[in-house]
Coordinates of C-alpha atoms in Angstrom, one line a residue:
Chain O
M10 CA 119.3 175.8 114.4
S11 CA 118.0 172.9 111.8
T12 CA 117.1 170.7 114.8
T13 CA 113.7 173.0 115.3
T14 CA 112.7 173.3 111.7
A15 CA 113.5 169.4 111.4
E16 CA 110.8 168.8 114.4
T17 CA 108.4 170.9 112.9
S18 CA 107.6 169.1 109.4
A19 CA 109.0 165.3 111.0
P20 CA 106.0 164.6 113.6
V21 CA 103.3 166.5 111.6
T22 CA 104.2 164.8 108.2
G23 CA 106.2 162.6 108.8
R24 CA 104.6 160.4 111.2
P25 CA 100.9 159.5 109.6
A26 CA 103.4 158.7 106.6
A27 CA 105.6 156.2 108.6
D28 CA 102.5 154.7 109.9
T29 CA 100.3 154.1 106.0
T30 CA 103.3 152.2 105.0
R31 CA 102.5 149.8 107.9
R32 CA 100.6 146.6 107.1
R33 CA 97.2 147.7 108.0
V34 CA 96.6 144.4 111.0
R35 CA 97.9 146.6 113.6
R36 CA 95.3 147.4 115.7
R37 CA 94.3 151.5 116.4
G38 CA 96.9 152.7 118.7
E39 CA 99.5 150.3 118.0
R40 CA 102.8 151.8 116.1
G41 CA 105.5 149.7 114.6
P42 CA 109.0 149.9 115.8
L43 CA 110.5 152.2 113.8
A44 CA 107.4 154.4 114.3
T45 CA 108.2 154.5 118.1
L46 CA 112.0 154.8 117.5
A47 CA 111.1 157.8 115.7
S48 CA 108.8 159.5 118.1
H49 CA 111.6 158.9 120.8
G50 CA 113.9 160.7 118.9
V51 CA 111.9 163.6 117.9
L52 CA 110.7 163.8 121.9
I53 CA 114.0 163.3 123.0
T54 CA 115.5 165.7 121.0
A55 CA 112.7 168.3 121.7
S56 CA 113.7 167.9 125.0
L57 CA 117.2 168.2 124.9
I58 CA 116.5 171.8 123.3
A59 CA 114.1 172.9 126.1
F60 CA 116.4 171.4 128.6
F61 CA 119.8 172.7 127.7
P62 CA 119.7 176.7 127.9
V63 CA 118.4 176.0 131.5
A64 CA 120.9 173.6 132.1
W65 CA 123.3 176.0 130.7
L66 CA 122.6 178.5 132.5
L67 CA 122.9 176.6 136.0
F68 CA 126.1 175.1 135.0
L69 CA 127.6 178.5 134.8
S70 CA 126.0 179.5 137.7
L71 CA 128.9 177.2 139.3
G72 CA 131.7 179.4 137.8
P73 CA 133.6 182.1 139.9
G74 CA 134.4 184.0 136.8
K75 CA 132.6 186.9 135.4
D76 CA 134.2 185.8 132.3
D77 CA 133.5 182.2 132.6
Y78 CA 130.7 181.7 130.2
L79 CA 132.8 182.5 127.4
H80 CA 135.4 179.3 129.5
P81 CA 132.8 177.1 130.2
G82 CA 135.7 174.0 130.1
R83 CA 137.1 176.4 133.8
I84 CA 134.7 176.0 135.6
W85 CA 135.0 171.7 135.8
H86 CA 137.9 172.2 137.8
T87 CA 136.4 175.7 140.0
M88 CA 133.0 174.5 140.6
T89 CA 132.4 176.2 144.0
L90 CA 128.9 178.0 145.5
D91 CA 130.7 181.1 146.4
N92 CA 128.1 182.8 143.6
Y93 CA 124.8 181.8 145.5
T94 CA 126.5 183.1 149.0
F95 CA 127.3 186.0 147.4
V96 CA 124.5 186.9 145.9
L97 CA 122.2 185.9 149.4
E98 CA 124.9 187.8 151.8
H99 CA 125.8 191.3 149.7
T100 CA 123.1 192.4 147.0
S101 CA 119.7 193.3 147.0
F102 CA 118.3 189.7 146.6
F103 CA 116.0 189.4 149.7
D104 CA 114.6 192.9 149.1
W105 CA 113.4 192.0 145.5
L106 CA 111.8 188.8 146.5
K107 CA 110.4 190.8 149.0
S108 CA 108.6 193.4 146.6
T109 CA 108.7 190.8 144.2
L110 CA 106.4 189.3 146.5
V111 CA 104.0 191.8 147.2
V112 CA 103.6 192.5 143.4
V113 CA 102.8 189.5 142.4
A114 CA 100.7 188.8 145.6
G115 CA 98.2 191.8 145.0
T116 CA 98.1 191.2 141.5
T117 CA 97.1 187.3 141.5
V118 CA 94.4 188.1 144.2
I119 CA 92.9 191.2 142.3
G120 CA 92.6 189.3 139.3
V121 CA 91.1 186.0 140.8
V122 CA 89.0 188.0 142.9
I123 CA 87.7 190.3 140.6
A124 CA 87.7 188.2 137.8
A125 CA 85.2 185.3 139.2
T126 CA 82.0 186.3 139.0
T127 CA 82.1 187.9 135.7
G128 CA 83.6 184.8 134.3
Y129 CA 80.4 183.1 135.9
A130 CA 78.3 186.2 134.5
V131 CA 79.3 185.8 130.9
S132 CA 79.7 182.3 131.1
R133 CA 75.8 181.9 132.2
M134 CA 74.0 185.0 131.5
R135 CA 72.8 186.9 127.9
F136 CA 72.4 190.0 129.0
P137 CA 72.2 192.9 126.6
G138 CA 75.8 194.1 125.7
Y139 CA 77.2 190.4 126.3
K140 CA 78.8 190.7 122.7
K141 CA 80.6 194.0 123.4
F142 CA 81.6 192.7 126.4
M143 CA 83.4 189.6 125.6
W144 CA 84.6 191.7 122.7
L145 CA 86.1 194.5 124.8
L146 CA 87.6 191.8 127.1
L147 CA 89.6 190.5 123.8
L148 CA 90.4 193.7 122.7
T149 CA 92.5 194.3 126.0
Q150 CA 94.4 191.6 125.3
M151 CA 95.7 193.3 122.4
F152 CA 97.3 196.4 123.9
P153 CA 100.5 196.5 122.7
I154 CA 102.3 198.0 126.2
A155 CA 103.4 200.9 123.9
V156 CA 99.9 202.4 124.1
L157 CA 99.5 202.2 128.2
I158 CA 102.8 202.9 128.9
V159 CA 103.3 206.3 128.4
P160 CA 100.0 207.9 129.6
M161 CA 100.1 205.3 132.5
Y162 CA 103.2 206.5 133.7
Q163 CA 101.6 210.6 133.6
I164 CA 98.7 209.7 135.4
M165 CA 100.7 207.5 137.8
S166 CA 103.2 210.1 138.3
D167 CA 101.0 212.8 139.2
L168 CA 99.4 210.4 141.7
G169 CA 102.7 209.4 142.9
L170 CA 102.4 205.9 142.5
I171 CA 105.5 205.8 140.7
D172 CA 108.5 203.8 142.3
T173 CA 105.6 201.8 144.3
Y174 CA 104.3 198.4 145.1
L175 CA 100.3 199.9 144.1
G176 CA 101.2 201.1 140.9
L177 CA 102.9 198.0 139.9
I178 CA 100.5 196.3 141.1
L179 CA 97.4 198.0 139.3
I180 CA 99.6 198.3 135.6
N181 CA 99.3 194.2 136.2
S182 CA 96.0 194.2 136.8
T183 CA 95.2 196.1 133.6
T184 CA 96.4 192.5 131.5
T185 CA 95.6 190.1 134.1
V186 CA 91.8 191.0 135.2
P187 CA 90.5 190.8 131.6
Y188 CA 92.4 187.7 130.5
C189 CA 91.5 185.8 134.0
A190 CA 87.9 186.4 133.1
W191 CA 87.8 185.1 130.2
L192 CA 90.0 181.5 131.4
L193 CA 87.2 181.3 134.0
K194 CA 84.5 181.9 131.3
G195 CA 85.6 178.8 129.8
Y196 CA 86.4 176.9 132.6
F197 CA 82.9 177.9 134.4
D198 CA 81.2 176.7 130.6
T199 CA 82.4 173.1 131.7
I200 CA 80.5 173.0 134.7
P201 CA 76.7 171.1 133.6
F202 CA 74.2 174.4 133.6
E203 CA 71.9 171.6 135.6
I204 CA 73.6 172.4 138.1
D205 CA 72.7 175.8 138.3
E206 CA 69.3 175.0 137.7
A207 CA 69.4 172.5 140.7
G208 CA 70.6 175.4 143.0
R209 CA 67.9 177.9 141.4
V210 CA 65.2 175.5 142.0
D211 CA 65.8 175.5 145.5
G212 CA 65.6 179.1 145.8
L213 CA 69.2 180.3 145.3
T214 CA 69.9 183.3 143.8
P215 CA 72.3 183.7 141.3
F216 CA 75.1 185.0 143.6
G217 CA 74.2 182.3 146.1
T218 CA 73.9 179.6 143.4
F219 CA 77.5 181.0 141.8
L220 CA 79.3 181.2 145.9
R221 CA 77.5 178.2 146.8
L222 CA 77.7 175.8 144.2
I223 CA 79.7 176.5 141.6
L224 CA 82.8 178.7 142.9
P225 CA 83.8 174.7 145.0
L226 CA 83.8 173.7 141.9
A227 CA 85.6 175.8 140.0
R228 CA 89.1 175.1 142.3
P229 CA 91.1 174.4 139.1
G230 CA 90.2 176.5 137.1
L231 CA 90.6 179.1 139.8
A232 CA 94.1 177.7 140.1
V233 CA 95.0 178.3 136.4
A234 CA 94.0 181.6 137.1
A235 CA 95.9 182.7 139.9
F236 CA 98.9 180.8 138.2
Y237 CA 98.3 182.9 135.2
S238 CA 98.5 186.5 137.0
F239 CA 101.3 185.2 138.8
L240 CA 102.6 184.2 135.8
T241 CA 102.3 187.5 134.1
A242 CA 103.5 189.8 137.7
F243 CA 106.4 187.7 137.7
G244 CA 107.5 188.1 134.2
E245 CA 106.3 192.0 133.9
V246 CA 109.8 193.4 132.8
A247 CA 108.2 196.8 130.6
F248 CA 106.6 198.5 133.0
A249 CA 108.8 197.2 136.7
S250 CA 112.3 198.7 134.4
T251 CA 110.0 202.1 133.7
F252 CA 108.8 202.6 137.2
M253 CA 110.5 200.7 140.1
L254 CA 113.4 203.9 140.6
S255 CA 114.4 202.4 143.7
D256 CA 116.9 199.3 144.3
D257 CA 114.9 197.9 147.0
K258 CA 111.9 198.3 145.5
Y259 CA 113.2 195.9 142.7
T260 CA 111.1 193.3 141.3
F261 CA 113.7 190.2 140.2
A262 CA 112.5 190.9 136.7
V263 CA 115.1 193.9 137.2
G264 CA 117.1 193.2 139.9
L265 CA 118.4 190.7 137.3
Q266 CA 119.1 193.4 134.9
S267 CA 120.9 195.5 137.0
F268 CA 124.0 192.8 136.8
V269 CA 125.0 193.5 133.5
S270 CA 123.4 197.5 133.2
E271 CA 126.4 198.2 134.7
H272 CA 129.8 198.9 133.2
D273 CA 131.4 195.7 135.1
A274 CA 129.3 193.1 134.3
Q275 CA 129.4 190.2 137.0
R276 CA 127.6 187.5 134.8
N277 CA 128.5 184.3 137.0
L278 CA 126.5 186.4 140.0
M279 CA 123.9 186.9 138.0
A280 CA 123.4 183.1 136.6
A281 CA 123.5 182.1 140.5
T282 CA 120.6 184.9 141.3
A283 CA 118.6 183.5 138.1
V284 CA 119.0 180.0 138.8
L285 CA 117.5 181.4 142.4
I286 CA 114.9 182.8 140.9
A287 CA 113.8 180.2 138.3
I288 CA 114.4 177.1 140.8
P289 CA 110.8 178.2 143.2
V290 CA 109.2 179.8 140.3
S291 CA 109.9 176.2 138.1
V292 CA 108.3 174.4 141.3
F293 CA 105.5 176.5 141.4
F294 CA 105.0 175.5 138.4
Y295 CA 105.2 171.7 138.2
L296 CA 102.7 171.9 141.3
V297 CA 99.7 173.8 138.8
Q298 CA 100.7 172.2 135.6
K299 CA 97.9 169.3 136.2
N300 CA 95.3 172.1 135.8
L301 CA 97.0 173.5 133.3
V302 CA 95.6 171.8 130.3
T303 CA 92.1 171.7 131.5
G304 CA 92.3 175.2 132.5
L305 CA 93.8 177.0 129.4
T306 CA 92.4 174.8 126.8
A307 CA 88.5 174.4 128.6
G308 CA 87.1 177.4 126.7
G309 CA 88.3 176.1 123.7
T310 CA 87.1 172.3 123.8
K311 CA 83.6 173.4 124.0
G312 CA 83.0 175.5 121.1
Chain Y
M5 CA 55.4 209.3 118.7
T6 CA 52.2 207.3 118.3
V7 CA 49.5 208.2 120.5
A8 CA 46.4 206.4 119.8
I9 CA 44.1 206.2 122.4
D10 CA 42.6 202.5 122.6
R11 CA 38.5 203.2 122.7
A12 CA 37.6 200.7 126.0
T13 CA 40.2 201.3 128.2
G14 CA 40.8 205.0 127.3
K15 CA 44.1 204.4 127.9
R16 CA 47.7 205.0 125.2
H17 CA 48.9 202.4 123.4
G18 CA 52.5 202.4 125.2
D19 CA 51.2 202.3 128.2
R20 CA 50.0 198.5 127.7
A21 CA 51.5 195.9 129.6
P22 CA 52.7 193.4 126.7
R23 CA 54.7 196.2 124.8
P24 CA 56.0 198.7 127.5
G25 CA 57.8 202.1 126.7
R26 CA 61.3 202.5 126.4
T27 CA 62.1 203.5 130.2
G28 CA 59.9 200.3 131.1
R29 CA 62.2 198.1 128.9
L30 CA 64.8 199.6 130.3
R31 CA 63.2 198.3 134.1
R32 CA 62.5 195.0 132.8
A33 CA 66.0 194.1 131.5
Y34 CA 67.1 195.8 134.5
Q35 CA 65.6 193.5 136.7
K36 CA 66.1 190.9 134.6
H37 CA 69.5 191.4 134.0
W38 CA 70.9 193.5 137.0
Y39 CA 72.3 190.2 138.6
A40 CA 74.5 189.7 135.1
Y41 CA 75.5 193.8 135.5
A42 CA 76.5 193.6 138.8
M43 CA 78.7 190.6 138.6
I44 CA 80.3 192.7 135.7
A45 CA 81.0 195.5 137.4
P46 CA 84.6 194.7 138.9
V47 CA 85.9 194.1 136.2
A48 CA 84.0 197.1 134.0
V49 CA 85.0 199.9 136.9
V50 CA 89.4 197.7 136.3
L51 CA 88.6 198.5 133.2
G52 CA 87.3 201.5 132.6
V53 CA 89.8 203.5 134.6
L54 CA 93.1 201.4 134.2
V55 CA 92.9 200.9 130.1
L56 CA 90.0 202.9 129.3
Y57 CA 90.8 206.2 130.7
P58 CA 94.7 206.2 130.3
L59 CA 93.5 204.8 126.6
V60 CA 91.3 208.0 126.2
Y61 CA 94.6 210.3 127.9
G62 CA 97.1 208.5 125.5
L63 CA 95.0 209.2 122.4
Y64 CA 94.8 212.7 123.7
L65 CA 98.9 212.8 124.4
T66 CA 99.1 212.0 121.0
L67 CA 97.8 214.9 119.1
T68 CA 100.9 216.8 121.2
D69 CA 103.8 217.5 121.2
A70 CA 104.7 216.3 124.3
N71 CA 108.0 215.1 125.7
S72 CA 110.2 214.5 129.1
L73 CA 111.1 218.6 128.8
N74 CA 107.5 220.1 128.8
T75 CA 106.1 218.0 130.1
A76 CA 104.9 218.7 134.2
R77 CA 107.3 217.2 136.6
T78 CA 109.0 217.5 139.9
I79 CA 112.4 218.4 140.1
G80 CA 113.8 218.1 143.8
V81 CA 111.0 220.8 146.1
N82 CA 110.1 222.6 142.3
H83 CA 106.7 221.8 140.7
I84 CA 107.0 223.0 136.5
D85 CA 104.0 223.2 134.8
A86 CA 103.6 221.3 131.3
T87 CA 104.1 223.6 128.4
Y88 CA 103.7 220.9 125.7
K89 CA 100.8 222.5 123.4
F90 CA 98.1 220.9 121.0
I91 CA 99.6 219.9 117.0
G92 CA 96.7 217.8 116.2
L93 CA 97.3 214.9 114.0
D94 CA 101.0 216.3 113.1
N95 CA 103.0 213.1 114.9
Y96 CA 101.2 210.3 112.8
Q97 CA 101.9 212.6 109.9
D98 CA 105.3 212.4 111.0
I99 CA 105.7 209.0 111.9
L100 CA 104.3 207.5 108.8
F101 CA 104.5 209.9 105.6
G102 CA 107.7 212.0 107.4
P103 CA 111.0 212.4 105.6
T104 CA 111.9 209.0 108.2
A105 CA 109.0 207.4 108.1
Y106 CA 110.7 204.5 106.2
D107 CA 113.9 204.4 108.2
R108 CA 111.7 204.7 111.7
F109 CA 108.6 202.9 111.3
W110 CA 107.6 201.1 107.7
S111 CA 110.9 199.2 108.3
H112 CA 110.0 198.1 111.9
F113 CA 106.5 197.7 110.4
L114 CA 107.5 194.9 107.8
W115 CA 109.9 192.9 110.6
T116 CA 107.2 192.7 113.1
V117 CA 104.6 191.3 110.4
L118 CA 107.5 189.0 109.4
W119 CA 108.9 188.3 113.2
T120 CA 104.9 187.5 113.9
A121 CA 104.5 185.2 110.7
L122 CA 107.6 183.4 111.3
C123 CA 107.4 183.1 115.0
V124 CA 103.8 182.2 115.4
A125 CA 104.3 179.3 112.2
L126 CA 107.1 178.4 114.4
H127 CA 105.2 178.3 117.3
Y128 CA 102.1 176.4 116.0
G129 CA 104.1 174.0 114.1
I130 CA 106.0 172.4 116.5
G131 CA 103.7 172.7 119.1
L132 CA 101.6 170.6 116.7
G133 CA 103.9 167.8 116.2
L134 CA 104.7 167.6 120.0
A135 CA 101.3 167.7 120.5
L136 CA 100.6 164.4 118.6
L137 CA 103.7 162.8 119.3
L138 CA 102.2 163.3 123.3
N139 CA 99.0 162.3 122.3
Q140 CA 99.9 158.7 121.7
K141 CA 100.4 155.7 123.8
L142 CA 104.7 156.3 124.6
R143 CA 106.7 155.4 127.4
G144 CA 107.8 158.3 128.9
R145 CA 105.7 160.6 128.0
T146 CA 104.8 162.6 131.6
F147 CA 108.2 163.1 131.6
Y148 CA 108.4 164.2 128.0
R149 CA 106.2 167.0 129.0
L150 CA 107.4 168.1 131.9
V151 CA 110.4 168.6 130.4
L152 CA 108.8 170.4 127.0
V153 CA 107.3 172.8 129.1
L154 CA 110.4 173.6 131.2
P155 CA 110.8 176.5 128.8
W156 CA 107.6 177.7 129.7
A157 CA 107.6 177.4 133.5
V158 CA 111.4 179.8 134.0
P159 CA 110.1 182.8 133.4
T160 CA 111.0 184.4 130.2
F161 CA 113.3 187.3 131.3
V162 CA 115.0 184.5 133.4
T163 CA 116.0 182.3 129.9
V164 CA 117.0 185.4 128.5
F165 CA 119.8 185.6 129.7
G166 CA 120.6 181.9 129.3
W167 CA 120.3 182.6 125.3
R168 CA 122.7 185.9 126.3
F169 CA 125.6 183.8 127.4
M170 CA 125.1 181.0 125.1
L171 CA 124.9 183.5 121.6
A172 CA 127.7 185.8 122.9
D173 CA 130.7 185.9 121.1
G174 CA 132.7 182.8 121.8
G175 CA 129.8 181.6 124.1
I176 CA 129.0 178.1 123.9
I177 CA 126.2 177.9 120.4
N178 CA 129.6 180.0 118.5
A179 CA 132.2 177.3 120.0
A180 CA 130.3 174.3 119.1
L181 CA 129.6 175.9 115.7
D182 CA 133.3 176.5 115.5
A183 CA 134.1 172.8 116.5
L184 CA 132.3 171.9 114.0
H185 CA 134.6 174.3 111.0
L186 CA 131.1 176.2 110.6
P187 CA 130.9 180.2 110.4
S188 CA 130.2 181.2 113.5
P189 CA 128.2 184.8 113.7
L190 CA 128.0 187.8 115.4
W191 CA 124.5 186.8 117.3
L192 CA 123.9 189.4 119.1
E193 CA 125.9 192.9 116.9
D194 CA 124.7 191.7 113.1
T195 CA 121.7 192.6 112.0
F196 CA 120.4 189.7 110.2
W197 CA 121.4 187.5 112.7
Q198 CA 119.7 189.4 116.1
R199 CA 116.8 189.0 113.8
F200 CA 117.9 184.9 113.7
A201 CA 118.1 184.7 117.1
A202 CA 115.1 186.9 118.3
I203 CA 113.0 184.0 116.3
M204 CA 114.9 181.1 117.6
V205 CA 114.8 182.6 121.8
N206 CA 111.1 183.4 121.1
T207 CA 110.4 180.4 119.5
W208 CA 111.9 178.5 122.4
C209 CA 109.5 179.8 124.6
G210 CA 106.5 179.8 123.1
V211 CA 106.3 176.4 122.0
P212 CA 105.1 175.0 125.0
F213 CA 101.8 177.4 125.3
M214 CA 100.6 175.6 122.4
M215 CA 101.8 171.9 122.4
L216 CA 100.0 172.2 126.2
S217 CA 96.9 174.0 124.4
L218 CA 97.2 171.5 121.5
L219 CA 97.1 168.7 123.5
G220 CA 94.3 169.7 125.1
G221 CA 92.3 170.2 122.2
L222 CA 93.7 166.2 120.2
Q223 CA 92.9 164.5 124.0
S224 CA 89.1 166.4 123.2
I225 CA 88.3 164.7 119.8
D226 CA 85.9 162.0 120.4
T227 CA 88.1 158.8 119.7
T228 CA 85.2 157.0 118.5
L229 CA 85.3 159.6 115.2
Y230 CA 89.1 158.0 114.8
E231 CA 87.6 154.7 115.1
A232 CA 84.7 154.8 112.5
A233 CA 87.7 157.0 110.2
E234 CA 89.2 152.9 110.3
M235 CA 86.7 151.2 109.7
D236 CA 86.1 153.4 106.4
G237 CA 89.2 152.9 105.8
A238 CA 90.9 156.2 106.2
S239 CA 94.6 156.8 105.9
A240 CA 96.4 157.8 109.1
W241 CA 97.2 160.6 106.4
Q242 CA 93.5 161.2 105.9
R243 CA 92.7 160.5 110.0
F244 CA 95.2 163.3 110.4
R245 CA 93.4 165.2 107.5
Y246 CA 89.7 165.3 108.3
V247 CA 89.1 164.3 111.8
T248 CA 92.5 165.6 113.6
L249 CA 92.5 169.4 111.8
P250 CA 88.7 170.0 112.4
G251 CA 88.8 168.7 115.5
L252 CA 91.5 171.4 116.5
R253 CA 89.8 173.9 114.7
S254 CA 87.9 176.0 117.7
V255 CA 91.4 175.5 120.2
S256 CA 93.8 176.4 116.6
S257 CA 91.6 179.5 115.5
T258 CA 91.7 181.3 119.1
V259 CA 95.7 179.6 120.1
V260 CA 96.6 181.3 116.9
L261 CA 94.8 184.7 117.3
L262 CA 96.4 184.7 120.7
G263 CA 100.1 183.7 119.5
I264 CA 99.6 186.4 117.0
I265 CA 99.0 189.1 119.3
W266 CA 101.6 188.1 121.9
T267 CA 103.9 187.7 119.6
F268 CA 103.2 191.2 117.9
N269 CA 103.3 192.3 121.5
Q270 CA 106.4 190.5 122.5
F271 CA 108.2 192.8 124.3
A272 CA 110.5 191.5 127.3
I273 CA 112.5 188.8 124.5
I274 CA 113.6 191.7 122.4
F275 CA 113.8 194.4 125.6
L276 CA 116.5 191.9 127.3
L277 CA 118.2 190.5 124.3
F278 CA 119.5 193.0 122.7
G279 CA 118.8 196.2 125.1
N280 CA 119.3 199.4 123.5
T281 CA 122.4 198.6 121.1
A282 CA 120.2 196.8 118.1
P283 CA 117.9 199.5 115.6
D284 CA 117.1 197.1 113.3
A285 CA 116.1 194.0 115.0
Q286 CA 113.8 196.1 117.2
I287 CA 109.7 195.4 116.7
L288 CA 107.4 198.5 116.6
V289 CA 106.5 197.9 120.4
T290 CA 110.1 197.7 121.7
W291 CA 110.8 200.7 119.9
A292 CA 108.1 202.8 120.4
Y293 CA 109.0 201.8 124.5
Q294 CA 112.5 202.9 123.2
L295 CA 111.6 206.3 121.8
G296 CA 109.0 207.0 125.3
F297 CA 111.5 206.3 127.5
G298 CA 115.0 204.9 126.5
Q299 CA 116.5 208.2 125.0
Q300 CA 116.3 211.7 126.3
P301 CA 114.5 213.5 125.6
R302 CA 111.9 211.3 125.7
D303 CA 109.4 211.2 122.8
F304 CA 106.3 210.7 124.9
A305 CA 104.1 211.8 121.9
Q306 CA 105.8 209.6 120.0
S307 CA 106.1 206.9 121.6
A308 CA 102.4 207.1 122.2
S309 CA 101.4 207.4 118.6
Y310 CA 103.0 204.4 118.2
G311 CA 101.2 202.4 120.8
I312 CA 98.1 204.1 119.3
L313 CA 98.9 202.6 115.7
L314 CA 100.2 199.2 117.2
L315 CA 96.6 199.0 118.8
A316 CA 94.5 200.3 115.3
I317 CA 96.5 197.2 113.2
L318 CA 95.6 194.6 116.0
V319 CA 92.3 195.8 116.6
V320 CA 92.1 195.7 112.5
F321 CA 93.4 192.9 112.1
T322 CA 91.1 191.1 114.6
S323 CA 88.1 191.9 113.1
F324 CA 89.3 190.5 109.5
Y325 CA 90.3 187.4 111.3
R326 CA 87.1 187.3 113.1
R327 CA 84.7 188.2 110.1
W328 CA 87.0 185.0 108.2
L329 CA 86.3 182.9 110.8
N330 CA 82.4 183.3 110.8
R331 CA 82.6 182.6 107.1
N332 CA 84.0 179.5 107.3
D333 CA 81.6 178.4 110.1
Q334 CA 84.4 178.7 113.4
Q335 CA 84.5 180.1 116.1
L336 CA 86.8 181.8 118.5
A337 CA 86.5 179.6 121.8
I338 CA 85.5 182.6 123.7

């Protein structure tokens, strides 16, 4: 992948260098045609690299044979949607969809609802133990799944929560709740403190200020937190593979593996399922991505 | 405690209003901060019950010889009680200094460090480059951004399978290399190429996050700074070096730390790319998982010990990182 490394150096060092060789008369923000061409070239290459694996999966999903990924040429002549109809009619696709939705919805609701007040408190209030608490939030980001998976497995099996949605939701919450709190703190920091003061002057309690004034303003931040929880729960592989045992309770992350883990790898069906999963998620992603940059870097740009 | 009596009032010093005693101070702190504590309570409870308790329990397991043959389990209607016993620090001793320490822990440790360093460097470098390109006035930059975010928008577990099709022997990548008369490596079987492939896939997946975060950082840099720099005759490189990089410092230090933590703990990509087939391409996290759940009998105690060691490595690293940031008058964006 020499293209990847070429990209690394080109924009960082190449562009400014190209600029300096140009005459200084151009106004700021203007570039010579060569620099513009180079920018487009790099961006187009990067876009192709970003796009190709996904497009390839889409293409393979149209081939009827399970070894078509080795002979992509064949697909052109035999293109068919059969894989999709088969997946929808004869596999556990809808069971997986249901489990995924239950787990994702549960995690998202818990993540956002629980984290919101905390994010506000650590954004506005300096209480004894504040630093330790923030450190704890950061610390939970560091937990490798290997730390929790064994004890969680023991605890969950003691409680009879293996192979239940609740178990998986609780486990997903261990990562989403602290991260959402952190993320929301960053967002609340960008909301002017004067609004709180105005609310307090008007006789609102801190809870009242939070509920009536800040929460409505923080909707984009909440969207990002919800989105983050959604993605985490949706893409969680380790716990879902280990804790979900029955085929009809698999989330997509586990279900998709089941196509290849068997001796008879049905790669064409797997590709079709992958596309069916990826499309709605990507659409959702693009709907919320407008808020994404602001939300994720709100904390960063403040400091 | 001093029992000095104030002659005028006959009261002890400790009772005076401006300097209340320990309980008094606690009560005042409580009155002043109870809102804050009430608001953080839900998260504190979640962390306590779902994170700290399992952590302590896991710590205990590492001091035992628990595996799937001697832990409590239910087979049919029979419940079998746990029979594992306390063995102290033997697990850590065995992992770090035992006869197989190099093969099992240290070789994976070195690879994990290399993996983290390379991946984060690539994420940051490519992400910053693309962010700089997207931050200029350019036709179609919204379109570019939408496409470039795609690797992040599609769930990892989906795209990794796409990569597996591409990297398979006889898949599109090798077919293309063949057509160019280049050697076609066994991406998914040969250790070096497995590692290469893992880094490549992880780079592909991780760049969009860096790109978007740094783009947000770039957009928050005050444009008047650039104007001032230009007035002073700063070249584009100087503007990048003395305006852009310092302006990105707080975002950078945060996303680099997050990137290191996430990459170090990256489970899904290696697990899904290789499954159990690549013992030498496993990083510590997937290796720990394999010990605990990918083999029979499942070695819970060793797996948990790996987990604790991993956490310790990360905590030590992060503490040093923060101290280093503080020394340089930088702050994490938290």
